Coordinates of C-alpha atoms in Angstrom, one line a residue:
M962 CA -36.5 -4.1 -10.8
Q963 CA -33.4 -5.6 -11.9
V964 CA -30.2 -3.8 -10.7
S965 CA -29.9 -1.7 -7.3
V966 CA -26.7 0.6 -6.8
I967 CA -25.9 1.2 -3.8
I968 CA -23.3 4.2 -3.3
V969 CA -21.9 5.2 0.1
N970 CA -19.9 9.2 -0.2
Y971 CA -18.2 11.2 1.7
N972 CA -17.0 14.4 0.8
V973 CA -16.5 13.6 -2.9
K974 CA -19.4 15.2 -4.5
H975 CA -17.9 16.0 -7.9
F976 CA -16.7 12.2 -8.4
L977 CA -20.2 11.2 -7.3
E978 CA -21.3 13.8 -10.0
Q979 CA -19.5 11.7 -12.8
C980 CA -20.2 8.7 -11.5
L981 CA -24.3 9.4 -11.4
Y982 CA -23.8 11.0 -14.6
S983 CA -22.0 7.7 -15.9
L984 CA -24.9 5.2 -14.5
Q985 CA -27.4 8.0 -16.3
K986 CA -26.0 7.1 -19.8
G987 CA -26.0 3.4 -19.2
T988 CA -27.5 1.3 -21.7
L989 CA -29.7 -0.2 -19.2
Q990 CA -32.0 2.4 -18.0
N991 CA -34.4 0.3 -15.4
I992 CA -32.1 0.6 -12.1
Q993 CA -32.8 1.8 -9.0
V994 CA -29.7 4.2 -7.4
I995 CA -29.3 5.0 -3.8
V996 CA -26.8 7.2 -2.3
V997 CA -25.9 7.1 1.3
D998 CA -24.1 10.1 2.3
N999 CA -21.7 9.4 5.5
Q1000 CA -22.6 13.0 7.0
S1001 CA -20.2 15.0 4.3
S1002 CA -19.5 18.5 5.0
D1003 CA -19.1 19.4 1.6
G1004 CA -23.0 19.8 0.7
S1005 CA -22.9 17.0 -1.4
I1006 CA -26.5 16.0 -1.1
E1007 CA -27.7 20.0 -1.6
Y1008 CA -25.7 19.8 -4.5
L1009 CA -26.8 16.6 -6.4
Q1010 CA -30.2 16.0 -5.5
P1011 CA -31.7 19.1 -7.9
K1012 CA -29.7 17.5 -10.5
F1013 CA -30.9 13.9 -9.9
P1014 CA -34.4 13.9 -9.1
K1015 CA -34.3 10.1 -9.8
V1016 CA -32.1 8.8 -7.3
Q1017 CA -32.7 8.1 -3.9
F1018 CA -30.4 10.0 -1.1
L1019 CA -30.3 9.2 2.3
Q1020 CA -28.5 10.8 5.1
A1021 CA -26.9 8.3 7.7
G1022 CA -26.4 11.2 10.5
A1023 CA -22.7 10.0 11.2
N1024 CA -19.9 8.2 9.2
L1025 CA -20.6 4.9 9.5
G1026 CA -18.1 3.5 7.5
F1027 CA -18.4 1.5 4.1
A1028 CA -20.0 -1.8 5.5
K1029 CA -22.6 0.2 8.1
A1030 CA -23.7 2.7 5.0
C1031 CA -23.8 -0.6 2.6
N1032 CA -26.2 -2.2 4.6
K1033 CA -28.2 0.8 5.2
G1034 CA -28.6 1.4 2.0
L1035 CA -29.4 -2.1 1.3
Q1036 CA -32.7 -2.1 3.2
Y1037 CA -33.9 0.1 0.7
A1038 CA -32.9 -2.1 -2.4
T1039 CA -35.4 -3.7 -4.6
G1040 CA -33.3 -4.9 -7.2
N1041 CA -33.1 -9.1 -8.0
Y1042 CA -28.9 -8.1 -8.1
I1043 CA -27.0 -5.7 -5.9
L1044 CA -24.0 -3.5 -7.3
F1045 CA -22.1 -1.8 -4.6
L1046 CA -20.2 0.6 -6.5
N1047 CA -17.7 3.3 -5.2
P1048 CA -18.2 6.8 -5.8
D1049 CA -15.1 8.0 -7.6
T1050 CA -15.9 6.0 -10.4
I1051 CA -17.0 6.3 -14.1
I1052 CA -18.7 2.7 -15.7
A1053 CA -19.2 2.3 -19.3
E1054 CA -22.7 1.8 -20.9
D1055 CA -22.9 -1.6 -20.9
T1056 CA -21.2 -2.4 -18.0
I1057 CA -24.2 -3.3 -16.2
E1058 CA -25.6 -5.3 -19.0
K1059 CA -22.8 -7.3 -19.8
C1060 CA -22.5 -8.2 -15.9
L1061 CA -26.3 -9.3 -16.3
H1062 CA -25.5 -11.3 -19.2
F1063 CA -22.4 -13.1 -17.5
F1064 CA -25.0 -14.0 -14.6
L1065 CA -27.7 -15.4 -16.6
K1066 CA -25.2 -17.8 -18.1
H1067 CA -23.6 -18.8 -14.9
S1068 CA -25.8 -19.9 -12.5
D1069 CA -22.6 -20.6 -10.1
A1070 CA -22.0 -17.4 -9.8
G1071 CA -22.7 -15.4 -6.5
A1072 CA -21.2 -12.1 -7.2
L1073 CA -18.5 -10.9 -9.7
G1074 CA -16.4 -7.6 -10.2
V1075 CA -14.7 -6.1 -13.2
R1076 CA -11.5 -5.1 -14.8
M1077 CA -10.5 -1.2 -12.8
L1078 CA -8.3 1.3 -14.5
D1079 CA -7.1 4.5 -12.6
G1080 CA -7.5 7.7 -14.0
S1081 CA -4.2 7.3 -16.1
G1082 CA -5.4 3.8 -17.6
N1083 CA -2.9 1.7 -15.4
F1084 CA -5.0 -1.8 -14.3
L1085 CA -5.8 -2.0 -10.4
K1086 CA -4.5 -5.5 -9.3
E1087 CA -6.9 -5.7 -6.7
S1088 CA -9.8 -6.0 -9.2
K1089 CA -9.0 -9.7 -8.3
R1090 CA -7.2 -11.0 -5.4
A1091 CA -6.8 -14.5 -3.3
F1092 CA -7.7 -15.0 0.4
P1093 CA -5.4 -13.5 2.9
A1094 CA -3.7 -17.2 3.5
P1095 CA -0.5 -16.5 5.9
T1096 CA 2.0 -16.7 3.4
T1097 CA -0.4 -14.5 0.7
S1098 CA -0.2 -11.6 3.4
L1099 CA 3.6 -11.9 3.9
F1100 CA 4.5 -12.1 0.4
K1101 CA 2.3 -9.0 -0.1
L1102 CA 3.3 -7.0 2.9
F1103 CA 7.1 -7.6 2.7
G1104 CA 6.8 -6.1 -0.9
L1105 CA 7.4 -9.7 -2.7
S1106 CA 4.7 -9.5 -4.5
A1107 CA 5.2 -6.4 -6.2
L1108 CA 8.9 -7.6 -6.9
F1109 CA 7.3 -10.7 -8.5
P1110 CA 4.1 -9.3 -10.2
K1111 CA 3.4 -12.3 -12.3
S1112 CA 4.4 -14.9 -9.8
K1113 CA 2.0 -17.7 -8.8
I1114 CA 3.8 -18.2 -5.3
F1115 CA 5.2 -14.4 -4.2
S1116 CA 1.9 -12.6 -6.2
R1117 CA -1.1 -14.5 -5.4
Y1118 CA -2.6 -11.8 -3.0
Y1119 CA -3.5 -10.0 -6.4
L1120 CA -3.5 -13.6 -8.2
G1121 CA -0.5 -12.1 -10.7
H1122 CA 0.0 -15.3 -13.0
L1123 CA -3.9 -14.8 -14.0
D1124 CA -4.3 -13.1 -17.1
A1125 CA -6.2 -9.6 -16.2
H1126 CA -7.6 -9.6 -19.9
Q1127 CA -9.7 -12.9 -19.7
N1128 CA -12.1 -14.0 -17.2
H1129 CA -11.5 -16.3 -14.2
K1130 CA -12.7 -17.5 -11.0
V1131 CA -11.1 -15.6 -7.7
D1132 CA -11.7 -15.7 -4.7
V1133 CA -12.2 -11.9 -3.5
L1134 CA -13.9 -9.2 -5.4
A1135 CA -13.3 -5.4 -4.8
G1136 CA -15.9 -3.4 -2.9
A1137 CA -15.4 -0.6 -5.3
F1138 CA -17.8 -2.9 -7.7
M1139 CA -19.1 -5.5 -6.5
M1140 CA -22.3 -7.2 -8.1
V1141 CA -24.0 -9.5 -5.8
R1142 CA -27.5 -12.0 -6.6
K1143 CA -29.7 -10.6 -3.7
D1144 CA -30.7 -13.7 -2.9
V1145 CA -26.9 -14.9 -2.3
L1146 CA -27.0 -12.0 0.2
E1147 CA -30.0 -12.9 2.0
K1148 CA -28.8 -16.3 2.3
V1149 CA -24.8 -15.5 3.6
G1150 CA -25.5 -11.7 4.9
S1151 CA -24.2 -8.6 3.7
F1152 CA -21.4 -6.9 4.8
D1153 CA -20.2 -7.7 8.2
E1154 CA -20.3 -4.3 10.1
T1155 CA -16.8 -5.1 12.5
F1156 CA -15.2 -3.8 9.6
F1157 CA -14.7 -0.1 9.1
M1158 CA -12.6 0.5 6.3
Y1159 CA -10.9 -2.8 4.6
G1160 CA -11.5 -6.5 4.9
E1161 CA -15.2 -6.2 4.4
D1162 CA -15.3 -7.1 0.8
I1163 CA -12.9 -10.1 1.7
D1164 CA -15.0 -11.1 4.5
L1165 CA -17.9 -11.1 2.3
S1166 CA -16.4 -12.6 -0.7
Y1167 CA -15.3 -15.6 1.4
R1168 CA -18.8 -16.4 3.1
I1169 CA -20.4 -16.1 -0.6
Q1170 CA -17.9 -18.8 -1.8
E1171 CA -17.3 -20.9 1.3
E1172 CA -20.7 -20.2 3.0
G1173 CA -23.1 -20.1 0.2
G1174 CA -21.6 -22.2 -1.9
F1175 CA -21.4 -20.0 -5.3
Q1176 CA -18.5 -18.6 -6.9
N1177 CA -16.7 -15.2 -7.1
Y1178 CA -15.9 -14.4 -10.8
Y1179 CA -13.2 -11.5 -12.2
L1180 CA -15.1 -10.5 -15.5
A1181 CA -12.8 -9.0 -18.2
E1182 CA -15.1 -8.0 -20.8
T1183 CA -15.9 -4.6 -19.5
E1184 CA -13.9 -1.8 -17.0
I1185 CA -14.4 0.9 -15.1
I1186 CA -12.1 4.0 -14.3
H1187 CA -11.8 4.1 -10.3
F1188 CA -9.9 7.0 -9.9
K1189 CA -9.3 6.7 -5.9
G1190 CA -8.1 2.9 -6.3
E1191 CA -4.4 3.7 -5.6
S1192 CA -4.8 6.8 -3.9
T1193 CA -4.8 5.0 -0.2
K1194 CA -1.3 5.6 0.2
R1195 CA -0.6 1.7 0.4
G1196 CA 3.1 2.7 2.2
S1197 CA 1.4 4.9 4.8
L1198 CA 1.7 3.6 8.3
N1199 CA -2.1 4.2 8.2
Y1200 CA -3.0 1.8 5.6
V1201 CA -0.2 -0.9 7.0
R1202 CA -2.0 -0.5 10.6
M1203 CA -5.5 -0.8 9.2
F1204 CA -5.1 -3.3 6.6
F1205 CA -3.6 -5.5 10.2
Q1206 CA -6.7 -4.5 12.0
A1207 CA -8.8 -5.7 9.0
M1208 CA -6.9 -9.0 8.4
S1209 CA -6.6 -9.9 12.0
I1210 CA -10.5 -9.5 12.0
F1211 CA -11.0 -11.7 9.3
V1212 CA -8.5 -14.1 10.9
H1213 CA -9.8 -14.7 14.2
K1214 CA -13.7 -14.6 12.4
H1215 CA -12.9 -17.4 10.0
Y1216 CA -9.7 -19.6 10.9
G1217 CA -9.8 -19.7 14.4
G1218 CA -7.6 -21.8 16.9
A1219 CA -3.9 -22.3 16.3
K1220 CA -3.7 -21.3 12.6
A1221 CA -5.0 -18.0 13.3
G1222 CA -2.4 -17.4 16.7
I1223 CA 0.4 -18.2 14.0
F1224 CA -1.3 -16.4 11.1
N1225 CA -1.6 -13.1 13.3
A1226 CA 1.3 -13.5 15.3
A1227 CA 3.7 -13.8 11.6
I1228 CA 1.1 -10.7 10.4
H1229 CA 2.3 -8.7 13.1
F1230 CA 5.5 -9.3 12.9
A1231 CA 5.2 -8.6 9.1
I1232 CA 3.4 -5.1 10.1
W1233 CA 6.1 -4.3 11.8
V1234 CA 8.9 -4.7 9.7
R1235 CA 7.1 -2.8 7.1
A1236 CA 6.1 0.0 9.3
L1237 CA 9.6 0.6 10.1
I1238 CA 10.3 0.1 6.3
S1239 CA 7.6 2.4 5.7
A1240 CA 8.8 4.9 8.2
V1241 CA 12.3 4.9 7.1
A1242 CA 11.2 5.6 3.1
K1243 CA 8.4 8.3 4.2
L1244 CA 11.7 10.0 6.1
V1245 CA 13.8 10.3 3.1
R1246 CA 11.2 11.4 0.7
W1247 CA 10.1 14.1 3.4
I1248 CA 13.8 15.5 4.1
G1249 CA 15.3 14.9 0.8
L1250 CA 14.9 18.7 -0.6
P1251 CA 14.4 20.5 2.6
L1252 CA 17.7 18.6 4.0
I1253 CA 19.2 20.4 1.0
D1254 CA 18.0 23.4 1.1
A1255 CA 19.0 23.2 5.4
V1256 CA 22.9 22.9 3.8
I1257 CA 22.0 25.7 1.3
I1258 CA 20.7 28.4 3.9
L1259 CA 23.6 27.1 6.5
F1260 CA 26.4 27.5 3.8
S1261 CA 25.0 31.0 3.0
F1262 CA 24.7 32.4 6.6
W1263 CA 28.1 31.2 7.4
L1264 CA 29.6 32.6 3.9
V1265 CA 27.9 36.2 5.2
K1266 CA 29.3 35.5 8.6
E1267 CA 32.6 35.4 7.3
A1268 CA 32.9 38.0 5.0
W1269 CA 30.9 40.1 7.6
A1270 CA 33.5 39.6 10.2
N1271 CA 36.7 39.8 8.2
V1272 CA 35.5 42.3 5.4
V1273 CA 32.8 44.9 7.4
K1274 CA 34.2 44.2 10.8
G1275 CA 38.2 44.1 10.4
G1276 CA 38.5 40.9 11.6
H1277 CA 35.8 40.7 14.4
V1278 CA 35.4 37.4 16.1
Y1279 CA 31.7 36.0 16.9
P1280 CA 31.1 33.6 19.5
N1281 CA 30.6 29.9 18.9
T1282 CA 26.8 29.8 19.8
L1283 CA 26.1 31.6 16.0
L1284 CA 27.1 28.7 14.3
Q1285 CA 25.9 26.2 17.0
V1286 CA 22.6 27.5 18.1
A1287 CA 21.4 30.8 16.0
F1288 CA 22.3 29.8 12.4
P1289 CA 20.3 25.9 13.1
A1290 CA 17.7 28.1 14.0
F1291 CA 17.2 30.9 11.5
T1292 CA 17.2 27.7 9.1
F1293 CA 14.5 25.9 11.2
V1294 CA 12.4 28.9 10.5
Y1295 CA 13.2 29.4 7.0
L1296 CA 12.2 25.6 6.5
A1297 CA 8.9 25.7 9.0
V1298 CA 8.0 28.9 6.8
A1299 CA 9.0 27.5 3.3
Y1300 CA 6.9 24.1 4.3
F1301 CA 3.9 26.3 5.0
S1302 CA 4.0 28.3 2.1
G1303 CA 4.3 25.8 -0.1
L1304 CA 7.7 25.3 -1.4
Y1305 CA 7.9 21.8 -1.1
N1306 CA 5.0 21.0 -3.6
K1307 CA 5.8 19.0 -6.3
T1308 CA 5.4 21.6 -8.7
F1309 CA 7.6 25.0 -8.1
R1310 CA 5.9 28.6 -8.1
Q1311 CA 9.1 31.5 -8.2
R1312 CA 6.2 33.2 -6.6
T1313 CA 6.4 30.9 -3.6
L1314 CA 10.1 31.0 -3.2
V1315 CA 10.0 34.9 -2.8
R1316 CA 7.3 35.2 -0.3
S1317 CA 8.8 32.7 1.8
S1318 CA 11.7 34.2 1.4
L1319 CA 10.3 37.2 2.7
I1320 CA 8.4 35.8 5.4
A1321 CA 10.9 34.1 7.0
L1322 CA 13.2 37.4 6.7
L1323 CA 10.8 39.1 8.4
T1324 CA 10.6 36.5 11.0
L1325 CA 13.9 36.2 11.6
L1326 CA 14.4 39.9 11.8
A1327 CA 11.5 40.3 14.3
G1328 CA 12.8 37.1 16.7
Y1329 CA 15.7 38.8 16.5
A1330 CA 14.5 42.1 17.9
L1331 CA 12.6 40.4 20.8
L1332 CA 16.5 38.5 21.8
P1333 CA 18.6 39.7 24.8
E1334 CA 21.4 42.2 23.3
H1335 CA 24.1 40.0 24.7
Y1336 CA 22.4 37.3 22.0
R1337 CA 22.2 39.6 18.9
F1338 CA 25.0 39.5 17.1
S1339 CA 24.3 41.8 13.7
R1340 CA 20.7 42.3 11.8
G1341 CA 23.5 42.8 8.6
I1342 CA 24.2 38.9 8.7
V1343 CA 20.5 38.2 8.9
L1344 CA 20.0 40.4 6.2
F1345 CA 22.4 39.3 4.0
G1346 CA 22.3 36.2 4.8
S1347 CA 18.9 35.6 4.0
L1348 CA 19.3 37.2 0.6
L1349 CA 22.5 34.9 -0.3
S1350 CA 20.3 32.0 0.7
F1351 CA 17.3 33.2 -1.7
L1352 CA 19.3 33.7 -4.4
L1353 CA 21.5 30.2 -3.9
L1354 CA 17.7 28.5 -3.2
F1355 CA 16.7 29.9 -6.6
L1356 CA 19.6 29.2 -8.4
F1357 CA 19.5 25.5 -6.8
R1358 CA 15.6 25.4 -8.1
L1359 CA 16.5 26.2 -11.8
V1360 CA 18.8 23.8 -11.8
L1361 CA 16.4 21.0 -10.5
L1362 CA 14.0 22.5 -13.4
K1363 CA 16.2 21.9 -16.0
G1364 CA 16.7 18.2 -15.1
K1365 CA 13.3 17.9 -15.0
L1366 CA 13.2 16.8 -11.0
L1367 CA 11.0 19.7 -10.5
Q1368 CA 8.4 21.2 -12.7
H1369 CA 6.1 24.4 -13.3
P1370 CA 2.4 24.1 -12.4
P1371 CA 0.6 23.5 -16.2
H1372 CA -1.4 26.5 -15.3
S1373 CA 2.0 29.0 -15.0
I1374 CA 2.9 28.1 -18.4
S1375 CA 2.4 31.1 -20.9
K1376 CA 1.2 29.2 -23.7
P1377 CA -1.9 27.3 -24.0
Y1378 CA -1.2 23.5 -22.8
I1379 CA -5.1 21.8 -22.4
L1380 CA -6.8 20.1 -25.7
I1381 CA -10.7 19.2 -25.2
A1382 CA -11.7 16.4 -26.9
G1383 CA -15.3 16.1 -27.5
S1384 CA -18.5 17.6 -29.4
E1385 CA -19.2 21.2 -29.9
K1386 CA -21.4 21.3 -27.1
E1387 CA -19.2 19.8 -24.5
F1388 CA -16.7 22.3 -25.5
E1389 CA -18.5 25.0 -24.3
E1390 CA -19.1 23.3 -20.9
V1391 CA -15.9 22.4 -20.5
K1392 CA -14.8 26.0 -21.3
H1393 CA -17.4 27.5 -19.2
I1394 CA -15.9 25.5 -16.3
L1395 CA -12.1 26.4 -16.9
Q1396 CA -13.7 30.4 -17.0
Q1397 CA -14.5 29.9 -13.7
Q1398 CA -11.2 28.6 -12.5
K1399 CA -9.5 31.3 -14.6
L1400 CA -7.9 28.5 -17.0
H1401 CA -9.9 29.4 -20.3
K1402 CA -7.1 31.0 -21.9
K1403 CA -4.7 28.0 -21.4
I1404 CA -7.0 26.1 -24.0
I1405 CA -6.0 25.2 -27.4
D1406 CA -8.7 23.9 -29.1
R1407 CA -11.1 21.4 -29.4
L1408 CA -10.3 17.8 -30.7
S1409 CA -12.8 16.5 -33.2
I1410 CA -13.6 12.9 -32.9
D1411 CA -15.6 10.9 -35.2
T1412 CA -16.5 7.9 -32.8
Q1413 CA -17.4 6.0 -35.8
T1414 CA -14.1 6.2 -37.9
N1415 CA -11.4 7.8 -36.2
I1416 CA -10.9 6.9 -32.5
H1417 CA -8.0 4.6 -33.7
A1418 CA -6.2 7.2 -35.6
M1419 CA -6.8 9.7 -32.7
L1420 CA -4.9 7.0 -30.8
Q1421 CA -1.7 6.7 -33.2
N1422 CA -1.5 10.3 -33.7
M1423 CA -2.1 11.5 -30.1
E1424 CA 1.7 11.8 -29.0
A1425 CA 2.6 13.7 -32.7
I1426 CA -0.6 15.9 -31.6
A1427 CA 0.4 16.4 -28.1
L1428 CA 4.1 17.4 -29.5
A1429 CA 3.2 19.5 -32.0
S1430 CA 0.5 21.5 -30.1
G1431 CA 2.4 21.9 -27.0
A1432 CA -0.6 19.9 -25.0
K1433 CA 0.0 18.6 -21.2
E1434 CA -3.1 18.1 -20.5
L1435 CA -6.7 16.5 -22.2
I1436 CA -10.3 16.6 -21.0
M1437 CA -11.9 13.6 -22.5
C1438 CA -15.9 14.5 -22.9
V1439 CA -17.7 11.3 -22.1
G1440 CA -20.8 11.5 -24.3
E1441 CA -19.4 12.1 -27.5
I1442 CA -16.8 9.6 -27.1
P1443 CA -18.5 6.7 -25.2
A1444 CA -17.3 5.5 -21.8
R1445 CA -16.1 2.0 -23.3
S1446 CA -13.9 3.9 -25.5
V1447 CA -12.4 6.6 -23.6
M1448 CA -11.0 3.7 -21.5
Y1449 CA -9.5 2.0 -24.0
L1450 CA -7.7 5.3 -25.2
I1451 CA -6.6 6.3 -22.0
Q1452 CA -4.6 2.9 -21.6
H1453 CA -2.4 4.4 -24.4
I1454 CA -2.4 8.2 -24.9
P1455 CA 0.8 10.2 -23.5
V1456 CA -0.5 12.9 -21.6
S1457 CA -2.1 13.8 -18.2
T1458 CA -6.3 13.3 -18.8
W1459 CA -9.1 14.5 -17.0
F1460 CA -12.6 13.7 -17.3
H1461 CA -16.0 15.3 -17.8
M1462 CA -19.4 13.6 -18.1
E1463 CA -21.5 15.8 -20.5
G1464 CA -23.9 17.6 -18.9
S1465 CA -21.9 17.7 -15.2
S1466 CA -20.5 21.2 -13.6
S1467 CA -17.0 19.4 -13.3
I1468 CA -13.8 17.8 -14.2
V1469 CA -12.2 15.3 -12.4
G1470 CA -8.9 13.2 -12.8
S1471 CA -6.3 11.5 -10.7
D1472 CA -3.5 11.3 -11.9
L1473 CA -2.7 15.2 -13.3
S1474 CA 0.1 17.4 -13.1
Y1475 CA -2.2 20.1 -11.6
T1476 CA -1.2 20.2 -7.9
S1477 CA -3.9 22.2 -6.7
G1478 CA -6.3 19.0 -6.3
E1479 CA -8.2 16.3 -8.9
V1480 CA -11.0 18.6 -9.4
L1481 CA -12.0 21.5 -11.2
T1482 CA -15.2 22.9 -11.0
A1483 CA -18.2 25.9 -12.1
E1484 CA -18.6 26.5 -8.7
E1485 CA -17.0 29.7 -7.3
K1486 CA -13.4 29.1 -6.2
F1487 CA -12.6 29.8 -2.5
N1488 CA -8.9 30.9 -1.6
L1489 CA -9.2 29.1 1.7
A1490 CA -9.8 25.5 -0.5
Q1491 CA -6.2 25.9 -2.0
P1492 CA -3.4 23.9 0.3
H1493 CA -1.1 26.9 0.3
K1494 CA -3.3 29.1 1.2
K1495 CA -4.5 27.1 4.1
R1496 CA -0.5 26.7 5.2
S1497 CA -0.2 30.5 4.9
K1498 CA -3.6 30.5 7.6
R1499 CA -1.8 28.3 9.6
L1500 CA 1.8 29.9 9.4
V1501 CA 0.4 33.1 10.8
D1502 CA -1.6 31.5 13.4
M1503 CA 1.7 29.8 14.7
I1504 CA 4.0 33.0 14.4
T1505 CA 1.3 35.5 16.0
A1506 CA 0.8 32.7 18.8
L1507 CA 4.5 32.2 19.1
I1508 CA 4.6 36.1 19.7
F1509 CA 1.9 36.7 21.7
L1510 CA 3.5 34.0 23.9
I1511 CA 6.9 35.4 24.1
S1512 CA 5.7 38.6 24.6
F1513 CA 3.2 37.3 27.7
P1514 CA 4.5 40.2 30.0
I1515 CA 3.2 42.7 28.3
H1516 CA -0.2 41.6 27.6
L1517 CA -1.1 40.9 31.0
L1518 CA -1.3 45.1 31.4
V1519 CA -3.6 45.4 28.6
I1520 CA -5.4 42.0 28.5
K1521 CA -8.8 41.5 30.4
K1522 CA -8.2 38.0 31.0
P1523 CA -4.6 37.0 30.4
L1524 CA -5.1 33.6 31.7
S1525 CA -7.5 32.8 28.6
F1526 CA -5.8 34.6 26.2
L1527 CA -2.3 33.0 27.3
G1528 CA -4.7 29.8 26.8
N1529 CA -6.1 30.5 23.5
S1530 CA -2.3 31.3 22.3
M1531 CA -1.5 27.6 23.2
R1532 CA -4.4 26.2 21.6
V1533 CA -3.7 28.2 18.5
L1534 CA -0.1 27.2 18.0
I1535 CA -0.8 23.6 18.6
G1536 CA -3.8 23.9 15.9
R1537 CA -6.1 23.0 18.5
K1538 CA -7.9 26.6 17.6
T1539 CA -7.4 29.5 14.7
W1540 CA -7.5 32.8 15.6
I1541 CA -10.2 34.0 12.9
G1542 CA -12.9 32.2 11.9
Y1543 CA -16.3 31.6 10.4
H1544 CA -19.4 33.3 12.7
T1545 CA -21.5 30.9 11.5
R1546 CA -21.0 27.2 10.3
G1547 CA -22.4 27.2 7.0
K1548 CA -22.6 24.1 5.1
G1549 CA -20.1 24.5 1.3
L1550 CA -17.4 26.7 3.2
P1551 CA -14.0 25.3 3.6
V1552 CA -13.6 23.5 6.6
L1553 CA -11.8 25.5 9.8
R1554 CA -10.9 24.8 12.9
Q1555 CA -12.9 26.2 16.0
A1556 CA -12.1 30.2 16.1
V1557 CA -10.9 32.4 18.5
V1558 CA -12.7 35.2 16.6
S1559 CA -15.2 35.4 14.1
V1560 CA -14.6 37.7 11.2
L1561 CA -17.3 40.3 12.8
G1562 CA -15.3 39.9 15.5
P1563 CA -17.7 40.7 19.0
K1564 CA -21.4 40.0 18.1
K1565 CA -22.9 42.7 16.5
D1566 CA -26.5 43.7 15.4
I1567 CA -26.5 42.5 11.9
L1568 CA -29.2 40.8 9.7
N1569 CA -28.3 36.6 9.3
E1570 CA -28.2 36.7 5.9
N1571 CA -25.5 39.0 5.3
I1572 CA -23.3 37.5 8.4
S1573 CA -23.5 34.0 5.7
R1574 CA -22.5 36.3 3.0
L1575 CA -19.5 37.7 5.0
D1576 CA -18.1 34.1 6.2
Y1577 CA -18.3 33.3 2.3
W1578 CA -16.2 36.5 1.2
Y1579 CA -13.6 35.5 3.5
A1580 CA -13.4 31.7 2.6
R1581 CA -13.9 33.5 -1.2
N1582 CA -10.9 36.2 -0.7
Y1583 CA -8.5 35.2 2.0
E1584 CA -5.4 36.5 1.8
P1585 CA -2.9 35.9 4.8
M1586 CA -2.9 39.9 5.7
H1587 CA -7.0 39.4 6.0
D1588 CA -5.9 37.5 9.4
V1589 CA -3.0 40.1 10.6
K1590 CA -5.6 42.7 10.2
L1591 CA -8.4 41.1 11.8
I1592 CA -5.8 39.6 14.9
L1593 CA -5.0 43.1 15.3
K1594 CA -8.2 44.7 15.1
N1595 CA -9.8 42.4 17.4
Y1596 CA -6.7 42.0 19.8
R1597 CA -8.7 42.9 22.9
N1598 CA -10.8 40.3 22.3
L1599 CA -8.2 37.1 21.7
D1600 CA -8.8 36.0 25.5
G1601 CA -12.7 35.2 24.3

């Protein structure tokens, strides 16, 4: 056995499916593939094992992190070369063979990485990196490497001065694709398990070069697609914190002494500065549209109040508390409902605005009814203020759509918008998947490609094809079109691209205008897996819990265990529990919080197989009113 491929999986079964099919289609067939599953909850093993009987699946029993899981897989590896590979990758047919050929020609090569692209064809800078010297890391953390991407000084972290289309000796290789000689690993050791995430590839690269005396190479002659290469939200506080922790471990381990102290102090300072910048930027992005909506809602209530006071009530004067307390409170409720209803997704659906406005109105009227008499002012202001705010918010959304600052989700477009590039067989496979997602009517047609003659013709004409056909998405079938050709094409085509490996039951992508996710599958679609349905369920939980808490004295007379009921209401409100959940914890179902009451209510005499079916139906067909009805039906059992 020449090559052992080790893949660590955690809840990405459909991306892993594409990865394994791409390995299966490689020109080098004599490889050992080991998948270490870090206790996935999405049924990865059950889904993939029947499809890939030659793959060795290992269950870790817990989420070990990347380093420990790789080392576990290494214990079973028999190849002379070890390829550590991320599950969210597609490799070209000849990638492994080219890597082996490079090793044979370069006896000093201890490890190598390749040119990596994201799902839209952009080069991933982490394909080649330098060791994290103090200035190198500081320039990265302060954003100077992004401002001067080709600078040998400021962009040294990503070696921006080195041509990404040429082979180079480099310091650090990415753990997403890292091929290492096994005898080198035996000499310097594998991944340091002190690192949970980030830094373990830097540490191993350092030991290969500094302790083993070998070179690390960046190989530009072959490419892979790495879907999640930039999806870690590099600007997030969590990333900054984890990056610092990894750098701190690395510095203490390899530099030591005064240098480590200075390095850590400098990095620590940079972390706080970057965290502050990140927090401010995130706050601005997060509150931008909601802040404008808040102004519109406040203006709507104020305008209706003025009209109501002067026209309807003949000059009636309302107290200042109306403006200072009631209207801001109403605005907060409206924005909270809008968020949970999905109004602030990247795409806009008219029904989302209607739904969030209706729920907000009902919530406001219900809250108004619970107010003491001396705090009530006018249901008319609440009603017509809500209606006016809905109208103004709708007009504002139309302006944003016109200016292309918002967009409709593609599947809401009445005309077909999907092109499929591949053979007739692949076209039928993709069509079946889209039928399961109720998107088959959005298919424009099949784009036939003669891989021998017209790959470049397709590339040159893709913009014209997209314009003439109205295509918004292109599904590339990898099979009829070789993966290496796909990787060339996606760097130039002007529409969002999805990928389907021939024979697989899914379609994946990472730069899509489709906001419900990055995977389309032939599996049954669960309503509860959709983000806006999850938010709706959370909203039902919060509103009902809040109502129960406000009206708690009433429940003292009805509920057997009022203190337990009060505790459950608090836990549901803060997100520790949900009112309604599964009776059993079946694999493959969308994850829910611990439930106060199951879909069955109190335990009943029912066959186990029927219980699992009820849980399945609940997840598949979920609607917010299901929870409302079940909460009311099981009201007396909410103290459990």
